[in-house]
PDB file of N, CA and C in Angstrom:
ATOM      1  N   MET T   9       0.844  -1.160   0.000  1.00 92.00           N
ATOM      2  CA  MET T   9       0.000   0.000   0.000  1.00 92.00           C
ATOM      3  C   MET T   9       0.895   1.230   0.000  1.00 92.00           C
ATOM      4  N   HIS T  10       0.573   2.176  -0.885  1.00 92.00           N
ATOM      5  CA  HIS T  10       1.316   3.436  -0.942  1.00 92.00           C
ATOM      6  C   HIS T  10       0.774   4.365   0.128  1.00 92.00           C
ATOM      7  N   LEU T  11       1.661   4.958   0.896  1.00 94.00           N
ATOM      8  CA  LEU T  11       1.297   5.936   1.913  1.00 94.00           C
ATOM      9  C   LEU T  11       2.012   7.245   1.578  1.00 94.00           C
ATOM     10  N   SER T  12       1.666   8.288   2.287  1.00 92.00           N
ATOM     11  CA  SER T  12       2.370   9.563   2.154  1.00 92.00           C
ATOM     12  C   SER T  12       2.657  10.104   3.537  1.00 92.00           C
ATOM     13  N   GLY T  13       3.833  10.708   3.688  1.00 90.00           N
ATOM     14  CA  GLY T  13       4.135  11.422   4.915  1.00 90.00           C
ATOM     15  C   GLY T  13       3.368  12.740   4.926  1.00 90.00           C
ATOM     16  N   ALA T  14       3.272  13.362   6.091  1.00 86.00           N
ATOM     17  CA  ALA T  14       2.504  14.598   6.224  1.00 86.00           C
ATOM     18  C   ALA T  14       2.976  15.677   5.243  1.00 86.00           C
ATOM     19  N   THR T  15       4.281  15.771   5.025  1.00 87.00           N
ATOM     20  CA  THR T  15       4.798  16.806   4.124  1.00 87.00           C
ATOM     21  C   THR T  15       4.603  16.446   2.655  1.00 87.00           C
ATOM     22  N   GLN T  16       4.200  15.215   2.380  1.00 91.00           N
ATOM     23  CA  GLN T  16       3.977  14.760   1.003  1.00 91.00           C
ATOM     24  C   GLN T  16       2.503  14.776   0.600  1.00 91.00           C
ATOM     25  N   MET T  17       1.620  14.969   1.558  1.00 89.00           N
ATOM     26  CA  MET T  17       0.185  14.821   1.308  1.00 89.00           C
ATOM     27  C   MET T  17      -0.343  15.741   0.216  1.00 89.00           C
ATOM     28  N   VAL T  18      -0.022  17.021   0.263  1.00 91.00           N
ATOM     29  CA  VAL T  18      -0.567  17.969  -0.715  1.00 91.00           C
ATOM     30  C   VAL T  18      -0.162  17.580  -2.132  1.00 91.00           C
ATOM     31  N   GLY T  19       1.092  17.201  -2.334  1.00 91.00           N
ATOM     32  CA  GLY T  19       1.541  16.772  -3.656  1.00 91.00           C
ATOM     33  C   GLY T  19       0.814  15.527  -4.131  1.00 91.00           C
ATOM     34  N   THR T  20       0.641  14.557  -3.238  1.00 92.00           N
ATOM     35  CA  THR T  20      -0.087  13.330  -3.586  1.00 92.00           C
ATOM     36  C   THR T  20      -1.537  13.642  -3.928  1.00 92.00           C
ATOM     37  N   LEU T  21      -2.174  14.475  -3.120  1.00 94.00           N
ATOM     38  CA  LEU T  21      -3.576  14.832  -3.360  1.00 94.00           C
ATOM     39  C   LEU T  21      -3.743  15.573  -4.679  1.00 94.00           C
ATOM     40  N   ASN T  22      -2.863  16.522  -4.968  1.00 94.00           N
ATOM     41  CA  ASN T  22      -2.966  17.267  -6.233  1.00 94.00           C
ATOM     42  C   ASN T  22      -2.717  16.372  -7.441  1.00 94.00           C
ATOM     43  N   LYS T  23      -1.802  15.416  -7.312  1.00 93.00           N
ATOM     44  CA  LYS T  23      -1.476  14.550  -8.447  1.00 93.00           C
ATOM     45  C   LYS T  23      -2.562  13.513  -8.716  1.00 93.00           C
ATOM     46  N   HIS T  24      -3.078  12.900  -7.661  1.00 94.00           N
ATOM     47  CA  HIS T  24      -3.978  11.762  -7.843  1.00 94.00           C
ATOM     48  C   HIS T  24      -5.452  12.040  -7.559  1.00 94.00           C
ATOM     49  N   TYR T  25      -5.755  13.129  -6.829  1.00 95.00           N
ATOM     50  CA  TYR T  25      -7.140  13.356  -6.408  1.00 95.00           C
ATOM     51  C   TYR T  25      -7.621  14.793  -6.620  1.00 95.00           C
ATOM     52  N   PRO T  26      -7.272  15.434  -7.735  1.00 95.00           N
ATOM     53  CA  PRO T  26      -7.758  16.806  -7.938  1.00 95.00           C
ATOM     54  C   PRO T  26      -9.279  16.806  -8.058  1.00 95.00           C
ATOM     55  N   GLY T  27      -9.899  17.798  -7.453  1.00 94.00           N
ATOM     56  CA  GLY T  27     -11.344  17.955  -7.555  1.00 94.00           C
ATOM     57  C   GLY T  27     -12.154  17.079  -6.626  1.00 94.00           C
ATOM     58  N   ARG T  28     -11.521  16.212  -5.869  1.00 93.00           N
ATOM     59  CA  ARG T  28     -12.260  15.303  -4.990  1.00 93.00           C
ATOM     60  C   ARG T  28     -12.718  16.024  -3.729  1.00 93.00           C
ATOM     61  N   THR T  29     -13.918  15.754  -3.324  1.00 90.00           N
ATOM     62  CA  THR T  29     -14.473  16.364  -2.117  1.00 90.00           C
ATOM     63  C   THR T  29     -14.971  15.311  -1.133  1.00 90.00           C
ATOM     64  N   ASP T  30     -14.646  14.049  -1.383  1.00 92.00           N
ATOM     65  CA  ASP T  30     -15.216  12.962  -0.585  1.00 92.00           C
ATOM     66  C   ASP T  30     -14.158  12.042   0.020  1.00 92.00           C
ATOM     67  N   LEU T  31     -12.987  12.562   0.306  1.00 92.00           N
ATOM     68  CA  LEU T  31     -11.897  11.714   0.794  1.00 92.00           C
ATOM     69  C   LEU T  31     -11.827  11.689   2.315  1.00 92.00           C
ATOM     70  N   LEU T  32     -11.324  10.591   2.825  1.00 93.00           N
ATOM     71  CA  LEU T  32     -10.988  10.464   4.233  1.00 93.00           C
ATOM     72  C   LEU T  32      -9.491  10.213   4.327  1.00 93.00           C
ATOM     73  N   ILE T  33      -8.815  10.979   5.148  1.00 91.00           N
ATOM     74  CA  ILE T  33      -7.384  10.823   5.361  1.00 91.00           C
ATOM     75  C   ILE T  33      -7.196  10.044   6.658  1.00 91.00           C
ATOM     76  N   LEU T  34      -6.504   8.917   6.564  1.00 92.00           N
ATOM     77  CA  LEU T  34      -6.211   8.118   7.748  1.00 92.00           C
ATOM     78  C   LEU T  34      -4.830   8.495   8.263  1.00 92.00           C
ATOM     79  N   SER T  35      -4.750   8.933   9.492  1.00 91.00           N
ATOM     80  CA  SER T  35      -3.461   9.200  10.134  1.00 91.00           C
ATOM     81  C   SER T  35      -3.057   7.938  10.868  1.00 91.00           C
ATOM     82  N   ILE T  36      -1.872   7.449  10.560  1.00 93.00           N
ATOM     83  CA  ILE T  36      -1.407   6.173  11.090  1.00 93.00           C
ATOM     84  C   ILE T  36      -0.169   6.393  11.954  1.00 93.00           C
ATOM     85  N   ASP T  37      -0.180   5.792  13.129  1.00 94.00           N
ATOM     86  CA  ASP T  37       0.994   5.800  13.992  1.00 94.00           C
ATOM     87  C   ASP T  37       1.842   4.584  13.607  1.00 94.00           C
ATOM     88  N   PRO T  38       2.965   4.793  12.936  1.00 93.00           N
ATOM     89  CA  PRO T  38       3.753   3.662  12.458  1.00 93.00           C
ATOM     90  C   PRO T  38       4.259   2.748  13.573  1.00 93.00           C
ATOM     91  N   SER T  39       4.392   3.268  14.787  1.00 94.00           N
ATOM     92  CA  SER T  39       4.868   2.422  15.888  1.00 94.00           C
ATOM     93  C   SER T  39       3.820   1.397  16.310  1.00 94.00           C
ATOM     94  N   ARG T  40       2.585   1.578  15.867  1.00 95.00           N
ATOM     95  CA  ARG T  40       1.506   0.644  16.207  1.00 95.00           C
ATOM     96  C   ARG T  40       1.255  -0.398  15.109  1.00 95.00           C
ATOM     97  N   LEU T  41       2.000  -0.329  14.024  1.00 95.00           N
ATOM     98  CA  LEU T  41       1.825  -1.296  12.937  1.00 95.00           C
ATOM     99  C   LEU T  41       2.616  -2.567  13.214  1.00 95.00           C
ATOM    100  N   GLU T  42       2.013  -3.698  12.929  1.00 95.00           N
ATOM    101  CA  GLU T  42       2.718  -4.970  13.087  1.00 95.00           C
ATOM    102  C   GLU T  42       3.878  -5.059  12.097  1.00 95.00           C
ATOM    103  N   THR T  43       3.635  -4.588  10.871  1.00 95.00           N
ATOM    104  CA  THR T  43       4.660  -4.531   9.833  1.00 95.00           C
ATOM    105  C   THR T  43       5.018  -3.067   9.624  1.00 95.00           C
ATOM    106  N   PRO T  44       6.240  -2.661   9.909  1.00 93.00           N
ATOM    107  CA  PRO T  44       6.594  -1.246   9.753  1.00 93.00           C
ATOM    108  C   PRO T  44       6.624  -0.831   8.283  1.00 93.00           C
ATOM    109  N   PRO T  45       6.319   0.429   8.006  1.00 95.00           N
ATOM    110  CA  PRO T  45       6.408   0.895   6.623  1.00 95.00           C
ATOM    111  C   PRO T  45       7.860   0.932   6.152  1.00 95.00           C
ATOM    112  N   VAL T  46       8.019   0.786   4.845  1.00 96.00           N
ATOM    113  CA  VAL T  46       9.338   0.835   4.209  1.00 96.00           C
ATOM    114  C   VAL T  46       9.361   2.085   3.334  1.00 96.00           C
ATOM    115  N   TRP T  47      10.357   2.948   3.543  1.00 96.00           N
ATOM    116  CA  TRP T  47      10.486   4.165   2.743  1.00 96.00           C
ATOM    117  C   TRP T  47      11.305   3.830   1.514  1.00 96.00           C
ATOM    118  N   GLU T  48      10.699   4.048   0.318  1.00 96.00           N
ATOM    119  CA  GLU T  48      11.350   3.666  -0.930  1.00 96.00           C
ATOM    120  C   GLU T  48      11.102   4.701  -2.019  1.00 96.00           C
ATOM    121  N   ASP T  49      12.060   4.807  -2.908  1.00 94.00           N
ATOM    122  CA  ASP T  49      11.905   5.591  -4.136  1.00 94.00           C
ATOM    123  C   ASP T  49      11.711   4.583  -5.272  1.00 94.00           C
ATOM    124  N   LEU T  50      10.478   4.155  -5.474  1.00 87.00           N
ATOM    125  CA  LEU T  50      10.196   3.089  -6.439  1.00 87.00           C
ATOM    126  C   LEU T  50      10.305   3.535  -7.893  1.00 87.00           C
ATOM    127  N   TYR T  51      10.222   4.824  -8.150  1.00 87.00           N
ATOM    128  CA  TYR T  51      10.209   5.305  -9.534  1.00 87.00           C
ATOM    129  C   TYR T  51      11.436   6.131  -9.890  1.00 87.00           C
ATOM    130  N   GLY T  52      12.432   6.153  -9.026  1.00 90.00           N
ATOM    131  CA  GLY T  52      13.655   6.889  -9.313  1.00 90.00           C
ATOM    132  C   GLY T  52      13.461   8.391  -9.371  1.00 90.00           C
ATOM    133  N   THR T  53      12.548   8.916  -8.545  1.00 89.00           N
ATOM    134  CA  THR T  53      12.264  10.352  -8.555  1.00 89.00           C
ATOM    135  C   THR T  53      13.154  11.144  -7.614  1.00 89.00           C
ATOM    136  N   GLY T  54      13.882  10.439  -6.746  1.00 93.00           N
ATOM    137  CA  GLY T  54      14.685  11.128  -5.745  1.00 93.00           C
ATOM    138  C   GLY T  54      13.912  11.407  -4.467  1.00 93.00           C
ATOM    139  N   GLN T  55      12.651  10.988  -4.406  1.00 92.00           N
ATOM    140  CA  GLN T  55      11.846  11.181  -3.206  1.00 92.00           C
ATOM    141  C   GLN T  55      11.322   9.825  -2.736  1.00 92.00           C
ATOM    142  N   GLU T  56      11.564   9.528  -1.463  1.00 95.00           N
ATOM    143  CA  GLU T  56      11.081   8.279  -0.902  1.00 95.00           C
ATOM    144  C   GLU T  56       9.691   8.465  -0.302  1.00 95.00           C
ATOM    145  N   PHE T  57       8.847   7.472  -0.512  1.00 94.00           N
ATOM    146  CA  PHE T  57       7.505   7.438   0.060  1.00 94.00           C
ATOM    147  C   PHE T  57       7.383   6.175   0.899  1.00 94.00           C
ATOM    148  N   PRO T  58       6.569   6.220   1.970  1.00 95.00           N
ATOM    149  CA  PRO T  58       6.374   5.012   2.758  1.00 95.00           C
ATOM    150  C   PRO T  58       5.429   4.045   2.047  1.00 95.00           C
ATOM    151  N   HIS T  59       5.771   2.767   2.129  1.00 95.00           N
ATOM    152  CA  HIS T  59       4.929   1.700   1.582  1.00 95.00           C
ATOM    153  C   HIS T  59       4.706   0.679   2.680  1.00 95.00           C
ATOM    154  N   LEU T  60       3.496   0.156   2.745  1.00 96.00           N
ATOM    155  CA  LEU T  60       3.147  -0.826   3.761  1.00 96.00           C
ATOM    156  C   LEU T  60       2.929  -2.170   3.081  1.00 96.00           C
ATOM    157  N   TYR T  61       3.714  -3.138   3.473  1.00 96.00           N
ATOM    158  CA  TYR T  61       3.630  -4.488   2.905  1.00 96.00           C
ATOM    159  C   TYR T  61       3.015  -5.444   3.931  1.00 96.00           C
ATOM    160  N   GLY T  62       1.903  -5.024   4.474  1.00 95.00           N
ATOM    161  CA  GLY T  62       1.184  -5.812   5.467  1.00 95.00           C
ATOM    162  C   GLY T  62      -0.141  -5.142   5.742  1.00 95.00           C
ATOM    163  N   PRO T  63      -0.897  -5.672   6.685  1.00 94.00           N
ATOM    164  CA  PRO T  63      -2.212  -5.096   6.982  1.00 94.00           C
ATOM    165  C   PRO T  63      -2.096  -3.764   7.721  1.00 94.00           C
ATOM    166  N   VAL T  64      -3.125  -2.950   7.584  1.00 93.00           N
ATOM    167  CA  VAL T  64      -3.239  -1.736   8.389  1.00 93.00           C
ATOM    168  C   VAL T  64      -3.946  -2.145   9.676  1.00 93.00           C
ATOM    169  N   ASP T  65      -3.196  -2.208  10.737  1.00 93.00           N
ATOM    170  CA  ASP T  65      -3.787  -2.561  12.023  1.00 93.00           C
ATOM    171  C   ASP T  65      -4.716  -1.437  12.471  1.00 93.00           C
ATOM    172  N   LEU T  66      -5.946  -1.777  12.825  1.00 95.00           N
ATOM    173  CA  LEU T  66      -6.931  -0.747  13.161  1.00 95.00           C
ATOM    174  C   LEU T  66      -6.495   0.132  14.324  1.00 95.00           C
ATOM    175  N   ASP T  67      -5.776  -0.434  15.286  1.00 96.00           N
ATOM    176  CA  ASP T  67      -5.336   0.389  16.406  1.00 96.00           C
ATOM    177  C   ASP T  67      -4.208   1.344  16.024  1.00 96.00           C
ATOM    178  N   ALA T  68      -3.649   1.193  14.828  1.00 95.00           N
ATOM    179  CA  ALA T  68      -2.631   2.129  14.339  1.00 95.00           C
ATOM    180  C   ALA T  68      -3.250   3.381  13.729  1.00 95.00           C
ATOM    181  N   VAL T  69      -4.534   3.320  13.383  1.00 95.00           N
ATOM    182  CA  VAL T  69      -5.228   4.489  12.831  1.00 95.00           C
ATOM    183  C   VAL T  69      -5.617   5.386  13.999  1.00 95.00           C
ATOM    184  N   ILE T  70      -4.942   6.525  14.099  1.00 94.00           N
ATOM    185  CA  ILE T  70      -5.146   7.401  15.255  1.00 94.00           C
ATOM    186  C   ILE T  70      -6.081   8.563  14.956  1.00 94.00           C
ATOM    187  N   ALA T  71      -6.394   8.783  13.677  1.00 92.00           N
ATOM    188  CA  ALA T  71      -7.346   9.836  13.312  1.00 92.00           C
ATOM    189  C   ALA T  71      -7.875   9.566  11.915  1.00 92.00           C
ATOM    190  N   VAL T  72      -9.126   9.933  11.712  1.00 93.00           N
ATOM    191  CA  VAL T  72      -9.760   9.883  10.393  1.00 93.00           C
ATOM    192  C   VAL T  72     -10.296  11.281  10.138  1.00 93.00           C
ATOM    193  N   THR T  73      -9.788  11.915   9.083  1.00 89.00           N
ATOM    194  CA  THR T  73     -10.111  13.307   8.800  1.00 89.00           C
ATOM    195  C   THR T  73     -10.774  13.446   7.439  1.00 89.00           C
ATOM    196  N   PRO T  74     -12.028  13.952   7.397  1.00 91.00           N
ATOM    197  CA  PRO T  74     -12.621  14.243   6.092  1.00 91.00           C
ATOM    198  C   PRO T  74     -11.807  15.339   5.402  1.00 91.00           C
ATOM    199  N   ALA T  75     -11.642  15.214   4.092  1.00 88.00           N
ATOM    200  CA  ALA T  75     -10.832  16.190   3.366  1.00 88.00           C
ATOM    201  C   ALA T  75     -11.471  16.489   2.019  1.00 88.00           C
ATOM    202  N   SER T  76     -11.390  17.741   1.628  1.00 87.00           N
ATOM    203  CA  SER T  76     -11.860  18.118   0.295  1.00 87.00           C
ATOM    204  C   SER T  76     -11.003  19.255  -0.228  1.00 87.00           C
ATOM    205  N   CYS T  77     -10.933  19.333  -1.539  1.00 89.00           N
ATOM    206  CA  CYS T  77     -10.114  20.342  -2.199  1.00 89.00           C
ATOM    207  C   CYS T  77     -10.807  21.705  -2.148  1.00 89.00           C
ATOM    208  N   ASP T  78     -10.111  22.712  -2.657  1.00 90.00           N
ATOM    209  CA  ASP T  78     -10.713  24.044  -2.710  1.00 90.00           C
ATOM    210  C   ASP T  78     -11.637  24.156  -3.922  1.00 90.00           C
ATOM    211  N   ASN T  79     -12.218  25.309  -4.129  1.00 90.00           N
ATOM    212  CA  ASN T  79     -13.181  25.503  -5.222  1.00 90.00           C
ATOM    213  C   ASN T  79     -12.566  25.344  -6.604  1.00 90.00           C
ATOM    214  N   ASP T  80     -11.233  25.436  -6.694  1.00 92.00           N
ATOM    215  CA  ASP T  80     -10.540  25.257  -7.971  1.00 92.00           C
ATOM    216  C   ASP T  80     -10.077  23.814  -8.181  1.00 92.00           C
ATOM    217  N   GLY T  81     -10.435  22.927  -7.257  1.00 93.00           N
ATOM    218  CA  GLY T  81     -10.043  21.534  -7.373  1.00 93.00           C
ATOM    219  C   GLY T  81      -8.644  21.236  -6.892  1.00 93.00           C
ATOM    220  N   ARG T  82      -8.001  22.214  -6.239  1.00 94.00           N
ATOM    221  CA  ARG T  82      -6.614  22.066  -5.777  1.00 94.00           C
ATOM    222  C   ARG T  82      -6.578  21.816  -4.272  1.00 94.00           C
ATOM    223  N   TRP T  83      -5.452  21.330  -3.818  1.00 92.00           N
ATOM    224  CA  TRP T  83      -5.232  21.009  -2.405  1.00 92.00           C
ATOM    225  C   TRP T  83      -4.134  21.876  -1.786  1.00 92.00           C
ATOM    226  N   ASP T  84      -3.682  22.909  -2.478  1.00 88.00           N
ATOM    227  CA  ASP T  84      -2.495  23.658  -2.070  1.00 88.00           C
ATOM    228  C   ASP T  84      -2.581  24.253  -0.662  1.00 88.00           C
ATOM    229  N   ASP T  85      -3.775  24.602  -0.213  1.00 84.00           N
ATOM    230  CA  ASP T  85      -3.923  25.225   1.109  1.00 84.00           C
ATOM    231  C   ASP T  85      -4.330  24.228   2.186  1.00 84.00           C
ATOM    232  N   TRP T  86      -4.459  22.947   1.812  1.00 79.00           N
ATOM    233  CA  TRP T  86      -4.883  21.948   2.789  1.00 79.00           C
ATOM    234  C   TRP T  86      -3.702  21.513   3.631  1.00 79.00           C
ATOM    235  N   VAL T  87      -3.911  21.379   4.925  1.00 72.00           N
ATOM    236  CA  VAL T  87      -2.864  20.973   5.854  1.00 72.00           C
ATOM    237  C   VAL T  87      -3.368  19.765   6.625  1.00 72.00           C
ATOM    238  N   VAL T  88      -2.521  18.776   6.801  1.00 66.00           N
ATOM    239  CA  VAL T  88      -2.869  17.633   7.610  1.00 66.00           C
ATOM    240  C   VAL T  88      -3.050  18.114   9.041  1.00 66.00           C
ATOM    241  N   PRO T  89      -4.239  17.933   9.612  1.00 64.00           N
ATOM    242  CA  PRO T  89      -4.450  18.376  10.994  1.00 64.00           C
ATOM    243  C   PRO T  89      -3.436  17.768  11.951  1.00 64.00           C
ATOM    244  N   GLY T  90      -2.853  18.613  12.793  1.00 60.00           N
ATOM    245  CA  GLY T  90      -1.887  18.144  13.780  1.00 60.00           C
ATOM    246  C   GLY T  90      -0.478  17.968  13.247  1.00 60.00           C
ATOM    247  N   SER T  91      -0.257  18.208  11.954  1.00 57.00           N
ATOM    248  CA  SER T  91       1.086  18.025  11.398  1.00 57.00           C
ATOM    249  C   SER T  91       1.926  19.272  11.616  1.00 57.00           C
ATOM    250  N   GLN T  92       3.194  19.121  11.435  1.00 46.00           N
ATOM    251  CA  GLN T  92       4.138  20.231  11.552  1.00 46.00           C
ATOM    252  C   GLN T  92       4.617  20.650  10.170  1.00 46.00           C
ATOM    253  N   MET T  93       3.700  20.821   9.249  1.00 39.00           N
ATOM    254  CA  MET T  93       4.091  21.170   7.868  1.00 39.00           C
ATOM    255  C   MET T  93       4.687  22.544   7.799  1.00 39.00           C
TER     256      MET T  93
END
């Protein structure tokens, strides 16, 4: 499963989910996962993203946040709640 770090969320949302108003963002505490995420640059972009090669343990989900883009379909002003972006 492809994941994104808090500082990567806006880029991921703009690339894959422009115009969406019905998303839920799951905040996961990696220390609560049975299988830890692996940070990899799978496409040779120079940027590593976390990937999970196991189940998402329900107790690792520490927040579920409804999210929607702005009126122009962009996510540029969206901030992950509680993040230090």
